[in-house]
Every structure is written in C-alpha cells, then in structure tokens.
Tab-separated table of C-alpha atoms in Angstrom:
chain	number	residue	atom	x	y	z
A	1	UNK	CA	0.000	0.000	0.000
A	2	UNK	CA	1.597	3.263	-1.147
A	3	UNK	CA	0.936	6.082	1.302
A	4	UNK	CA	2.138	9.651	0.609
A	5	UNK	CA	4.450	11.107	3.265
A	6	UNK	CA	1.905	13.664	4.517
A	7	UNK	CA	-0.751	10.971	4.922
A	8	UNK	CA	1.707	8.748	6.795
A	9	UNK	CA	2.618	11.617	9.128
A	10	UNK	CA	-1.079	12.306	9.763
A	11	UNK	CA	-1.722	8.601	10.452
A	12	UNK	CA	1.114	8.537	12.966
A	13	UNK	CA	-0.290	11.692	14.560
A	14	UNK	CA	-3.830	10.342	14.861
A	15	UNK	CA	-2.572	7.089	16.392
A	16	UNK	CA	-0.479	9.010	18.909
A	17	UNK	CA	-3.421	11.305	19.658
A	18	UNK	CA	-5.824	8.408	20.276
A	19	UNK	CA	-3.203	6.779	22.484
A	20	UNK	CA	-3.064	9.832	24.767
A	21	UNK	CA	-6.490	8.899	26.133
A	22	UNK	CA	-6.567	7.638	29.712
A	23	UNK	CA	-6.935	3.871	29.784
A	24	UNK	CA	-6.693	1.506	32.697
A	25	UNK	CA	-3.615	2.547	34.642
A	26	UNK	CA	-2.559	5.148	32.076
A	27	UNK	CA	-3.347	8.751	32.844
A	28	UNK	CA	-4.448	11.314	30.278
A	29	UNK	CA	-1.550	12.130	27.959
A	30	UNK	CA	-3.280	15.454	27.350
A	31	UNK	CA	-3.724	16.233	31.019
A	32	UNK	CA	-3.130	19.964	30.646
A	33	UNK	CA	-2.296	22.716	28.164
A	34	UNK	CA	1.439	22.075	28.605
A	35	UNK	CA	0.897	18.468	27.467
A	36	UNK	CA	-1.031	19.750	24.447
A	37	UNK	CA	1.870	22.061	23.567
A	38	UNK	CA	4.266	19.104	23.896
A	39	UNK	CA	2.068	16.977	21.614
A	40	UNK	CA	1.865	19.748	19.009
A	41	UNK	CA	5.657	20.255	19.108
A	42	UNK	CA	6.500	16.560	18.940
A	43	UNK	CA	4.257	16.122	15.897
A	44	UNK	CA	5.331	19.314	14.114
A	45	UNK	CA	1.746	20.543	13.858
A	46	UNK	CA	2.193	23.718	11.830
A	47	UNK	CA	0.440	27.048	12.227
A	48	UNK	CA	-0.481	26.634	15.886
A	49	UNK	CA	-0.577	29.822	17.900
A	50	UNK	CA	-1.409	30.384	21.549
A	51	UNK	CA	-3.229	27.432	23.152
A	52	UNK	CA	-5.582	27.417	26.112
A	53	UNK	CA	-8.141	25.330	27.989
A	54	UNK	CA	-10.755	25.626	25.183
A	55	UNK	CA	-8.199	24.157	22.744
A	56	UNK	CA	-7.437	21.331	25.161
A	57	UNK	CA	-11.135	20.471	25.526
A	58	UNK	CA	-11.640	20.619	21.747
A	59	UNK	CA	-8.631	18.369	21.033
A	60	UNK	CA	-9.823	15.852	23.632
A	61	UNK	CA	-13.211	15.813	21.881
A	62	UNK	CA	-11.525	15.220	18.517
A	63	UNK	CA	-9.434	12.467	20.131
A	64	UNK	CA	-12.620	10.734	21.330
A	65	UNK	CA	-14.120	10.970	17.861
A	66	UNK	CA	-10.984	9.438	16.356
A	67	UNK	CA	-11.219	6.613	18.914
A	68	UNK	CA	-14.772	5.980	17.672
A	69	UNK	CA	-13.404	5.649	14.119
A	70	UNK	CA	-10.881	3.022	15.284
A	71	UNK	CA	-13.758	1.193	16.977
A	72	UNK	CA	-16.011	1.301	13.881
A	73	UNK	CA	-17.072	-2.181	12.861
A	74	UNK	CA	-17.125	-1.540	9.118
A	75	UNK	CA	-16.101	0.958	6.438
A	76	UNK	CA	-19.558	2.555	6.225
A	77	UNK	CA	-19.598	3.350	9.936
A	78	UNK	CA	-16.012	4.675	9.770
A	79	UNK	CA	-16.881	6.800	6.721
A	80	UNK	CA	-19.870	8.380	8.457
A	81	UNK	CA	-17.759	9.281	11.480
A	82	UNK	CA	-14.942	10.654	9.313
A	83	UNK	CA	-17.394	12.696	7.217
A	84	UNK	CA	-18.915	14.266	10.335
A	85	UNK	CA	-15.515	15.063	11.819
A	86	UNK	CA	-14.019	16.555	8.651
A	87	UNK	CA	-17.151	18.577	7.856
A	88	UNK	CA	-17.211	20.047	11.356
A	89	UNK	CA	-13.563	21.104	10.918
A	90	UNK	CA	-14.428	23.264	7.889
A	91	UNK	CA	-12.032	21.470	5.577
A	92	UNK	CA	-10.285	23.726	3.040
A	93	UNK	CA	-7.771	21.775	0.934
A	94	UNK	CA	-4.645	23.719	-0.002
A	95	UNK	CA	-1.386	22.731	-1.658
A	96	UNK	CA	1.673	23.698	0.352
A	97	UNK	CA	5.436	23.067	0.481
A	98	UNK	CA	6.856	24.042	3.831
A	99	UNK	CA	9.536	23.002	6.309
A	100	UNK	CA	11.521	21.062	3.718
A	101	UNK	CA	8.601	18.934	2.533
A	102	UNK	CA	7.679	18.755	-1.129
A	103	UNK	CA	4.171	19.645	-2.303
A	104	UNK	CA	1.407	18.123	-0.224
A	105	UNK	CA	-2.155	18.926	0.766
A	106	UNK	CA	-3.250	20.564	4.001
A	107	UNK	CA	-6.942	20.135	4.596
A	108	UNK	CA	-7.380	22.735	7.318
A	109	UNK	CA	-8.186	26.393	6.710
A	110	UNK	CA	-5.492	28.971	7.453
A	111	UNK	CA	-5.880	30.135	11.044
A	112	UNK	CA	-7.814	26.998	12.024
A	113	UNK	CA	-7.766	25.925	15.655
A	114	UNK	CA	-5.453	23.072	16.573
A	115	UNK	CA	-8.504	20.804	17.001
A	116	UNK	CA	-9.799	21.636	13.519
A	117	UNK	CA	-6.287	21.230	12.114
A	118	UNK	CA	-6.003	17.735	13.603
A	119	UNK	CA	-9.568	16.803	12.681
A	120	UNK	CA	-9.109	17.860	9.059
A	121	UNK	CA	-5.623	16.509	8.303
A	122	UNK	CA	-5.890	13.326	10.362
A	123	UNK	CA	-9.496	12.776	9.311
A	124	UNK	CA	-8.487	12.935	5.654
A	125	UNK	CA	-5.641	10.475	6.305
A	126	UNK	CA	-8.180	8.066	7.778
A	127	UNK	CA	-10.436	8.763	4.779
A	128	UNK	CA	-7.541	7.704	2.524
A	129	UNK	CA	-7.411	4.359	4.360
A	130	UNK	CA	-11.177	3.819	4.007
A	131	UNK	CA	-11.188	4.818	0.311
A	132	UNK	CA	-8.372	2.327	-0.316
A	133	UNK	CA	-10.608	-0.404	1.149
A	134	UNK	CA	-8.252	-0.815	4.090
A	135	UNK	CA	-10.440	0.198	7.068
A	136	UNK	CA	-9.614	-3.098	8.756
A	137	UNK	CA	-6.023	-1.826	9.141
A	138	UNK	CA	-7.239	0.568	11.868
A	139	UNK	CA	-6.736	-1.632	14.891
A	140	UNK	CA	-6.314	-1.915	18.630
A	141	UNK	CA	-3.522	-3.919	20.229
A	142	UNK	CA	-4.622	-7.458	21.071
A	143	UNK	CA	-2.554	-7.627	24.252
A	144	UNK	CA	-5.112	-8.055	27.055
A	145	UNK	CA	-3.685	-5.220	29.140
A	146	UNK	CA	-2.995	-2.757	26.309
A	147	UNK	CA	-5.599	-1.816	23.681
A	148	UNK	CA	-3.527	1.008	22.135
A	149	UNK	CA	-4.455	2.097	18.616
A	150	UNK	CA	-2.263	1.453	15.595
A	151	UNK	CA	-2.482	1.295	11.805
A	152	UNK	CA	-1.398	-2.101	10.479
A	153	UNK	CA	0.737	-1.299	7.454
A	154	UNK	CA	2.187	-4.814	7.150
A	155	UNK	CA	1.893	-6.381	3.707
A	156	UNK	CA	-0.299	-9.253	4.850
A	157	UNK	CA	-2.322	-7.356	7.481
A	158	UNK	CA	-1.002	-9.648	10.195
A	159	UNK	CA	0.091	-7.185	12.855
A	160	UNK	CA	-1.658	-7.887	16.165
A	161	UNK	CA	0.192	-5.691	18.652
A	162	UNK	CA	0.915	-1.986	18.883
A	163	UNK	CA	4.579	-2.859	19.373
A	164	UNK	CA	5.948	-6.339	18.822
A	165	UNK	CA	8.965	-5.583	21.035
A	166	UNK	CA	6.797	-4.850	24.060
A	167	UNK	CA	3.268	-6.221	23.896
A	168	UNK	CA	3.974	-8.999	21.405
A	169	UNK	CA	7.182	-10.142	23.060
A	170	UNK	CA	5.630	-9.996	26.535
A	171	UNK	CA	2.775	-12.298	25.441
A	172	UNK	CA	5.109	-14.691	23.644
A	173	UNK	CA	7.329	-14.957	26.741
A	174	UNK	CA	4.267	-15.516	28.955
A	175	UNK	CA	3.014	-18.273	26.625
A	176	UNK	CA	6.479	-19.888	26.605
A	177	UNK	CA	6.671	-19.848	30.401
A	178	UNK	CA	3.166	-21.311	30.679
A	179	UNK	CA	4.130	-24.157	28.303
A	180	UNK	CA	7.313	-24.861	30.309
A	181	UNK	CA	5.388	-24.827	33.579
A	182	UNK	CA	2.768	-27.190	32.163
A	183	UNK	CA	5.454	-29.528	30.783
A	184	UNK	CA	7.264	-29.554	34.148
A	185	UNK	CA	4.015	-30.301	36.013
A	186	UNK	CA	2.966	-33.016	33.583
C-alpha cells in the first residue's frame, strides 16, 4: 500500500493522539495545556498559535471521535464518522510546500484551531485508508492489558500488537513460560 508522506505523518499523529487517552492505569496524555503544547511540538503541527483550555477540551473531543473511528465495525460506519468530523472542521484543501517537505495537501483552513487542524488533516488520512478499502487496518492492540491504537501497514495485514517488542514479546514470553510450567508439572 503506497501512502504519501503527509498521509503517513497524519496517520502517525492520529494514532499518537488516540493513544493519549486515559486507559486503565494510564493517565491522560493530554492532562493539561502544557501536554497539548508538547504533543503539538512533537508532531510538528504547523500554524499553531497560543493554546488554552478551550483548545485542550476541543482536542480531547476530537481524540474521542478518532477513537470511535478506530472502533467502527465496518467501512460505512467509519466513513460516516470521518465525514462528520471533517465537515465540522471546515475542511479547506490547499497545496503547500513548507519546512523542507515537497508539495502536499493541508486540509485545514489557514488560522484553524489546533482541534480543527487535527480533525481535518488526520481525518483525511483516515479517509484515505477507508477509500483504499483498508479500514480493517485501523486496529487496537490485542494484548489483554494494552488496547492502544495502531495502523497495520504490514503487507499481509497480520500485525496484532501496537509494538511487537513490548506487547507482542511480553505475550510470547508468557506463553512460553506457561508451556514450560505445564510440561514440568505433567
């Protein structure tokens, strides 16, 4: 699956945004405005000015809507959620070449809030996945104690864990130890 660089960046951003949500023992990765600034900086979200509590609330709302898209059971449900999100953001496609990147499309209007920026660009990246018939690549980690979002970009759509080095390896080691224990007891 060929994904343009700007779409890949937006997919990484939406996954990271969804994964900031509090879950189980994990606190809210967007616990305050400082955390929102850190998220924006770490993802090179362009054109963001002064941020405040209203921006934080709006981004958390967008994050929840993205989580609903990852939970959608089929492409039609995902498409409806994406359409609502992108329409609410006031999408305004524009070609741009900034910060060393070649020509690409920004879907947010100039001066858009950070929430609208994320909703538009990340929403359109998710739309790209649905249009390509690949909605089933929007997944949650299968590790029982994880559930983090990820986009499975493996050739054969076989990825099961958000990170094979942590969640996948941990489960494989646990299964190995259980087999050894059972063999020793038997």
